[in-house]
Coordinates of C-alpha atoms in Angstrom, one line a residue:
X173 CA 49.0 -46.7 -61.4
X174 CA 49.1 -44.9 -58.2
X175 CA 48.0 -47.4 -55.1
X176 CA 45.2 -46.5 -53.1
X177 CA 45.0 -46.4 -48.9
X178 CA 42.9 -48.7 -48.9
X179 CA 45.7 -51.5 -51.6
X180 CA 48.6 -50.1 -49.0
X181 CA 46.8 -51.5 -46.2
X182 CA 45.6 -54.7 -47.6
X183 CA 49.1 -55.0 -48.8
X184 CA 51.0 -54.2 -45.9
X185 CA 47.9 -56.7 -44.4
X186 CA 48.8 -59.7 -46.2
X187 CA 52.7 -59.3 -45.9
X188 CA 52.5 -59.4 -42.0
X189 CA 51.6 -62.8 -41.5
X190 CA 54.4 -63.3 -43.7
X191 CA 57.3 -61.3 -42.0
X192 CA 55.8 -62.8 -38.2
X193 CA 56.4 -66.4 -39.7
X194 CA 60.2 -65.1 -40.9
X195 CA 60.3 -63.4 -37.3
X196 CA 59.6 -66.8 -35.9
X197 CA 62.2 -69.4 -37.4
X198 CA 64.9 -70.2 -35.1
X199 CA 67.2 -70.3 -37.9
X200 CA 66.7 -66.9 -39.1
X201 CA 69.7 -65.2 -37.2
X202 CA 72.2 -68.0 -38.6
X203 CA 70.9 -67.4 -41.9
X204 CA 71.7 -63.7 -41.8
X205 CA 74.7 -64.6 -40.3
X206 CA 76.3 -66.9 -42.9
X207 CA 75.4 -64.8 -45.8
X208 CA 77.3 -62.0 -44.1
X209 CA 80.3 -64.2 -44.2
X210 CA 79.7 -65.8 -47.3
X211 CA 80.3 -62.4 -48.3
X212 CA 82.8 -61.3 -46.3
X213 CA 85.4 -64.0 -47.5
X214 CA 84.2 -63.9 -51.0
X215 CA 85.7 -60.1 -51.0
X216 CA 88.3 -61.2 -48.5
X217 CA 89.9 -64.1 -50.2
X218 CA 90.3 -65.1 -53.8
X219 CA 89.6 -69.2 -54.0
X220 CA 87.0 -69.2 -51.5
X221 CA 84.3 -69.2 -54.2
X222 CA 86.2 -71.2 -56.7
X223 CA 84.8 -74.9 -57.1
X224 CA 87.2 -76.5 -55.4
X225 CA 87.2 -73.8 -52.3
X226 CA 83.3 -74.4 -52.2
X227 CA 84.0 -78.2 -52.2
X228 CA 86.2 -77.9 -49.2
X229 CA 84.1 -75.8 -47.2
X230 CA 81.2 -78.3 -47.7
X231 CA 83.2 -80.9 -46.6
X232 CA 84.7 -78.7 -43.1
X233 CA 80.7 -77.9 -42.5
X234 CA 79.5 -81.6 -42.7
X235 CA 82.2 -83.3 -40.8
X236 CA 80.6 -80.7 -38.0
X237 CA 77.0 -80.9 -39.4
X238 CA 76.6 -84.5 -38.8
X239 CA 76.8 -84.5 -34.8
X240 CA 75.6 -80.7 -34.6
X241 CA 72.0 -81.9 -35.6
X242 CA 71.3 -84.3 -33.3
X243 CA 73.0 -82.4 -30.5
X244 CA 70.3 -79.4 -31.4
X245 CA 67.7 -81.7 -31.5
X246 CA 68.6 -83.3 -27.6
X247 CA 68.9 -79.1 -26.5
X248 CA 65.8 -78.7 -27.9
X249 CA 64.7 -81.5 -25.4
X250 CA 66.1 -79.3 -23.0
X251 CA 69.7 -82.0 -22.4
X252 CA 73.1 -81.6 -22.9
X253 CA 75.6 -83.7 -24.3
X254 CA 79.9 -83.4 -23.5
X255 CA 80.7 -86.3 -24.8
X256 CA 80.1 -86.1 -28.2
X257 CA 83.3 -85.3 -29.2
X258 CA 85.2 -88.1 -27.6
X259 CA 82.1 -90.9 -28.4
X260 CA 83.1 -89.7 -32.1
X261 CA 86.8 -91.1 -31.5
X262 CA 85.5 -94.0 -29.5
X263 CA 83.2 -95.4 -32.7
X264 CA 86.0 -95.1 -34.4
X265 CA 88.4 -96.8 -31.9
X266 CA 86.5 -99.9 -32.0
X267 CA 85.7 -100.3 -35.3
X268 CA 89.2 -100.3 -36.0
X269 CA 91.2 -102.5 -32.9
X270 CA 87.9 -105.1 -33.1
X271 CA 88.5 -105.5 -36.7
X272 CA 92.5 -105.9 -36.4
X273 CA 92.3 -108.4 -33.2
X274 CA 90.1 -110.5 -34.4
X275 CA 91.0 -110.5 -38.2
X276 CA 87.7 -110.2 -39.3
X277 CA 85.8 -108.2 -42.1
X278 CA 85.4 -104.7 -41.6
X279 CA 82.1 -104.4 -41.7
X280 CA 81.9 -107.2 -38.5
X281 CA 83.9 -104.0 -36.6
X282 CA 81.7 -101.7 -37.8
X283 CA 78.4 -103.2 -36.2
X284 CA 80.3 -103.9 -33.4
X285 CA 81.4 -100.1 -33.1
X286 CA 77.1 -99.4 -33.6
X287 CA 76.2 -101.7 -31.0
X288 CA 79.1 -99.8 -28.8
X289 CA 78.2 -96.6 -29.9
X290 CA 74.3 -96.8 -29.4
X291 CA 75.6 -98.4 -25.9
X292 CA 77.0 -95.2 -24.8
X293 CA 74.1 -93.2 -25.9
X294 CA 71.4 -95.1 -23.6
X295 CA 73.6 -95.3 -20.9
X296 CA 74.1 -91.6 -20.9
X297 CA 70.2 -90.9 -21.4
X298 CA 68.9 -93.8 -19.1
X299 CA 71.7 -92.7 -15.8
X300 CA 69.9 -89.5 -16.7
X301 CA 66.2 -90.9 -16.3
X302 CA 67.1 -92.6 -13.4
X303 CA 69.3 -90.6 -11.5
X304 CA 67.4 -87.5 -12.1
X305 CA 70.9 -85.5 -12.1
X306 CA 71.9 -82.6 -15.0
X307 CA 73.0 -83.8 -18.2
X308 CA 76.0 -81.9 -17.6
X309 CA 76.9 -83.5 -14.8
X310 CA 76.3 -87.1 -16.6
X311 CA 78.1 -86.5 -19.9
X312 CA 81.1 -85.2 -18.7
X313 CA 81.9 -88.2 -16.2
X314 CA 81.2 -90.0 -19.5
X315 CA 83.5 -87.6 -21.6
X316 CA 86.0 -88.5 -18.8
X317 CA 85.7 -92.3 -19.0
X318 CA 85.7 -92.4 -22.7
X319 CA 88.8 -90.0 -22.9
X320 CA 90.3 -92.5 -20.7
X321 CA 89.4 -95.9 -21.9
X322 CA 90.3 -94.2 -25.3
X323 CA 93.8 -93.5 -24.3
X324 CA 94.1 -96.2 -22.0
X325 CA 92.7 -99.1 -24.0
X326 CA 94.4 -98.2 -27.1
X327 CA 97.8 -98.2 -25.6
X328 CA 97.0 -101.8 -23.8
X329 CA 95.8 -103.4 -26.9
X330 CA 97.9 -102.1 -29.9
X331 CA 100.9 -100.7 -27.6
X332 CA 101.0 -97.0 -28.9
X333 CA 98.3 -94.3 -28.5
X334 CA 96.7 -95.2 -32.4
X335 CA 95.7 -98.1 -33.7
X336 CA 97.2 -100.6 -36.6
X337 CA 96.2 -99.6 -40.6
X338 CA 93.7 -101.9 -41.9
X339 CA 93.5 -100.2 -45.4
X340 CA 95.0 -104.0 -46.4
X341 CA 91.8 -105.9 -44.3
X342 CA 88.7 -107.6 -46.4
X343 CA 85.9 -105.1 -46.6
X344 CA 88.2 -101.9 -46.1
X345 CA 87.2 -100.5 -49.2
X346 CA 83.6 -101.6 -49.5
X347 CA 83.3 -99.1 -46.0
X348 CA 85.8 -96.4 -47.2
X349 CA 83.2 -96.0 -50.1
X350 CA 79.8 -95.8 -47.7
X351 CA 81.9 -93.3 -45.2
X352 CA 84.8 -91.7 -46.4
X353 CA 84.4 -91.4 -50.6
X354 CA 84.3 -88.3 -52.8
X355 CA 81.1 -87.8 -55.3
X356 CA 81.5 -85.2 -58.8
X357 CA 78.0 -83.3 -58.9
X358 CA 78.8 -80.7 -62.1
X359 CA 82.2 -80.0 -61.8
X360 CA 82.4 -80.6 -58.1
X361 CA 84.7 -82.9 -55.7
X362 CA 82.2 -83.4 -52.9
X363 CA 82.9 -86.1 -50.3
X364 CA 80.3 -88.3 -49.1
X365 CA 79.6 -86.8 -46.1
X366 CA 78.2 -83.8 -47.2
X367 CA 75.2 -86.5 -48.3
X368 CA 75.2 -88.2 -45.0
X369 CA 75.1 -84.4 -43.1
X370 CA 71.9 -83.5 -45.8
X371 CA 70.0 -86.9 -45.1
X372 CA 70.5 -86.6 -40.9
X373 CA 69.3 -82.3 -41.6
X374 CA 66.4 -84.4 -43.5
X375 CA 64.9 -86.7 -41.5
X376 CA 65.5 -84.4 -38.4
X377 CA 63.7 -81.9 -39.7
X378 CA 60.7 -84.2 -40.8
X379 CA 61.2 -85.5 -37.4
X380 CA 60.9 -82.3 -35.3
X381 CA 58.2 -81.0 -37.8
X382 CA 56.1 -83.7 -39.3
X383 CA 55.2 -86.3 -36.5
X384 CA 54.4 -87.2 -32.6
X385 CA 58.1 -88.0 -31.3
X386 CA 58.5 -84.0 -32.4
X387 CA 56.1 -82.5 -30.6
X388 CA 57.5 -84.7 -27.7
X389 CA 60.8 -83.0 -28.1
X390 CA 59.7 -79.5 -28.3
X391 CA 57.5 -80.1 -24.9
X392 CA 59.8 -82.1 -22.9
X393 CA 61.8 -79.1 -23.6
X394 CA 59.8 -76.6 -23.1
X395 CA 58.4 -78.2 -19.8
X396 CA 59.1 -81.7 -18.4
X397 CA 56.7 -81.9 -16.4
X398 CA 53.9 -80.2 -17.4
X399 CA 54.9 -82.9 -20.9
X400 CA 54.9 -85.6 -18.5
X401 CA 51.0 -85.0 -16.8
X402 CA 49.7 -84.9 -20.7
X403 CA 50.9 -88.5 -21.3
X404 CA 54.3 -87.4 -23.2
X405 CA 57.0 -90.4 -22.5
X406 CA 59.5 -87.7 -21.2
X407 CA 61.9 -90.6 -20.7
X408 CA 62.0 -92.6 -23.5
X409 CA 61.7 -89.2 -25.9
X410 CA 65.3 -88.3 -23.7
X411 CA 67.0 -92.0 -24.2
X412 CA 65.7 -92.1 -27.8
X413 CA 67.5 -88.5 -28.2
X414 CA 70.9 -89.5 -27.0
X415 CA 70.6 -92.4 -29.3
X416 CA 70.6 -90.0 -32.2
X417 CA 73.6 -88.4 -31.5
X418 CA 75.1 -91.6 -30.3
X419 CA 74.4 -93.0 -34.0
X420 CA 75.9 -89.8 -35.3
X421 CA 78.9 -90.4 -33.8
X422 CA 79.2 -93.7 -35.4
X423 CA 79.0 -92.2 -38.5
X424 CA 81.2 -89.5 -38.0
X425 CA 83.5 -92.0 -36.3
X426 CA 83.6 -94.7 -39.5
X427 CA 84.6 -91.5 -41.5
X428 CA 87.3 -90.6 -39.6
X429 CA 88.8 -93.7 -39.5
X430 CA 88.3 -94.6 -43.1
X431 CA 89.6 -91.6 -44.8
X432 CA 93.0 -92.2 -42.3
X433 CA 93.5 -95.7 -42.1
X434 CA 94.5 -95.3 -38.9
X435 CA 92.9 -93.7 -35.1
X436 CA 94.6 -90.9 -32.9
X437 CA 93.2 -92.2 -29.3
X438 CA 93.4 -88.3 -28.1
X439 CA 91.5 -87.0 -31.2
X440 CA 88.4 -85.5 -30.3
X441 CA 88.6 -83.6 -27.2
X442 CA 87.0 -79.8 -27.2
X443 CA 84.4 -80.9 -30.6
X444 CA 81.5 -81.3 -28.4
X445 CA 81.5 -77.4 -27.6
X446 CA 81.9 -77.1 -31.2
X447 CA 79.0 -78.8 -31.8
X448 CA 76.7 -77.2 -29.4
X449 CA 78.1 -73.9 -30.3
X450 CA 77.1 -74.8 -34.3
X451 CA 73.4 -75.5 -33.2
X452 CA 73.4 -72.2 -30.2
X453 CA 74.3 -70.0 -33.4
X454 CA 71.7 -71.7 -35.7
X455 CA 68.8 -70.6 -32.6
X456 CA 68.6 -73.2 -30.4
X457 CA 68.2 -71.8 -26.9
X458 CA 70.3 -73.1 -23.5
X459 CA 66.8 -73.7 -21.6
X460 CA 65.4 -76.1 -24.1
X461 CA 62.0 -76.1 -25.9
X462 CA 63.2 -73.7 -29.0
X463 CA 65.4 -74.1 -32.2
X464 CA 65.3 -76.3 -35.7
X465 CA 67.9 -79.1 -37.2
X466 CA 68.1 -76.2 -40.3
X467 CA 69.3 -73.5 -37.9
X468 CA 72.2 -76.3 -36.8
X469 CA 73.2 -77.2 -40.3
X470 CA 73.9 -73.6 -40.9
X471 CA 75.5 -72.7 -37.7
X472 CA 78.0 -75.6 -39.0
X473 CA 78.2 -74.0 -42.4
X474 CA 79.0 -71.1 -40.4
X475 CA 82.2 -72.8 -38.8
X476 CA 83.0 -74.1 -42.1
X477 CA 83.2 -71.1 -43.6
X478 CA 85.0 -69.4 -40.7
X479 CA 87.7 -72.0 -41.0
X480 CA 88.6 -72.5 -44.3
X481 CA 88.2 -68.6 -45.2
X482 CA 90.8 -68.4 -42.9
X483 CA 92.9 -70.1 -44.5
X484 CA 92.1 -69.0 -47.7
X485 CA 93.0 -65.4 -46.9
X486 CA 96.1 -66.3 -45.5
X487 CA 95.5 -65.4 -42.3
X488 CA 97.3 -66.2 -39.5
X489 CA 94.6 -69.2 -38.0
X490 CA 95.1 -68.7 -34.5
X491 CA 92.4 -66.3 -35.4
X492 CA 90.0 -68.7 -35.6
X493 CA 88.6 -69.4 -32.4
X494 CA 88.6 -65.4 -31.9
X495 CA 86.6 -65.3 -35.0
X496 CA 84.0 -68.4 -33.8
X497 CA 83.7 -66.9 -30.3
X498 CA 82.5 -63.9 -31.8
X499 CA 80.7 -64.9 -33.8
X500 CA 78.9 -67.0 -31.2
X501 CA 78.1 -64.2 -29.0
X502 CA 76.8 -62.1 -32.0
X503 CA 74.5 -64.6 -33.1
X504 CA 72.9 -65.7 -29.8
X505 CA 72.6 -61.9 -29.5
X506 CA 70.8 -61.6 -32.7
X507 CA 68.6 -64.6 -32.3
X508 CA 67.1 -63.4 -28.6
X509 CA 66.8 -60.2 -30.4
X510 CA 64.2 -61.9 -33.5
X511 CA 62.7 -64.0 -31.1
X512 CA 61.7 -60.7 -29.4
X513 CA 60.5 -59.0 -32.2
X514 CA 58.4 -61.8 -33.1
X515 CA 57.2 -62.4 -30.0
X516 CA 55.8 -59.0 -29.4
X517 CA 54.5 -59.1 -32.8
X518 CA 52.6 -62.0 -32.5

């Protein structure tokens, strides 16, 4: 049957709303992005879509994942964080030397290593109520002092720059289960925190989409103050999001130091710019107010991809900070260039 003027237009009528809601996802740009390299390293290198090349991409996207969602979640609030990367190292630090010195369970070191972690986190959001200065300026004297106290401390306690193995301590492999274990799903070697990075893209998500503390993060964002003179707790919404990547951290930390036993004190340093490149390429903008916890996830799958494609095409891997830079700048590129095109036809 031939369609009529009048079908075309009611057609092309009911798929605008549709393409202007596409146009408007933050995530959009990432998702183009990743299937372009999905594709390119499926050509480019033979194991990258074999089970066990999937399995180990998953696994190189989560262990950034996990902190990249939170940290899109505080830009969104308009806040920066540099010392992610070393508060990561610092969980794990704790968790570890607390447990050794004082011979105790595991699990006694790894609430102590929460309570330490979640320390860090409202000190870095409440200086930054209080003192009114940038985030910036706040997280990386606190990326300083950690680095420090990391090296520092580690070397005081134990002696050397890493801590003692406590694979032999009560409760070792009780934790190394909840943190650091692998999972079979149909065929598949998947480790566990490939679940942990999908519950944290979950309940951010629902977070950012489905209640008040949400819309508080998208307007404290967007506009402090105009957020505060509507009744929005702009401080409390800022403390509660440098908790969430505080607690983050602790998780990522306890995996680190239970799939290895043991702690470099230098490890670390240089992941937070990872992790806010991951959620700037999945459409989270500098100035705050815009982007999603899905847009992160895939910016991380992104870097996963990236890095063990690499590898897998036996490439030389100094290559891949060429390739991640690039494909930073493309992406932020292509995301200004959606949100334009949804903006003007909105």
């Amino acid at each position: 049957m031939t369609a009529t003027p009048a079908a075309l237009a009611e057609d092309a009528a009911a798929r605008g709303p549709v393409v202007r809601r596409l146009l408007a996802r933050p995530e959009l740009g990432a998702v183009v992005g990743a299937v372009a390299v999905l594709v390119f390293f499926a050509v480019a290198a033979d194991d990258f879509l074999r089970p066990a090349g999937l399995g180990t991409v998953l696994y190189a996207s989560s262990t950034i994942g996990i902190m990249a969602v939170p940290v899109a979640l505080l830009m969104i609030g308009g806040e920066f964080d540099l010392s992610a990367g070393v508060m990561v190292t610092s969980s794990a630090l704790v968790s570890s030397m607390f447990s050794y010195q004082m011979t105790a369970n595991v699990w006694v070191g790894v609430a102590v290593s929460l309570l330490v972690t979640l320390a860090i986190g409202f000190f870095n959001g409440w200086t930054l109520t209080r003192t009114r200065l940038p985030s910036f300026i706040i997280t990386l004297g606190t990326f300083l002092m950690l680095t420090g106290l990391n090296l520092g401390l580690t070397k005081l306690i134990g002696g050397t720059v890493s801590t003692k193995a406590i694979g032999d301590m009560e409760g070792f492999a009780s934790a190394r289960a909840v943190f650091a274990s692998e999972l079979t799903v149909g065929g598949f070697q998947l480790r566990i925190t490939i679940v942990w990075w999908l519950a944290l893209v979950a309940v951010a998500t629902w977070i950012l989409l489905r209640t008040r503390a949400g819309n508080w993060v998208f307007a404290v964002g967007g506009n402090a103050e105009a957020a505060r003179a509507v009744g929005v707790p702009v401080d409390r919404t800022r403390i509660g999001l440098y908790a969430g990547v505080a607690l983050a951290a602790w998780i990522s930390g306890q995996h680190l130091l239970f799939s290895y036993d043991v702690v470099q004190s230098s490890e670390g340093v240089g992941n937070e710019l990872i992790y806010i490149a991951a959620a700037v390429i999945g459409g989270c903008l500098l100035t705050g107010g815009y982007g999603s916890a899905a847009g992160a996830a895939v910016g991380a799958l992104i870097f996963g991809m990236t890095s063990k494609g690499i590898v897998y095409a036996q490439w030389d891997p100094n290559w891949f900070k060429f390739f991640l830079g690039a494909m930073l700048l493309l992406a932020t590129l292509l995301n200004a260039w959606i949100r334009r095109r949804a903006e003007a036809s909105s």
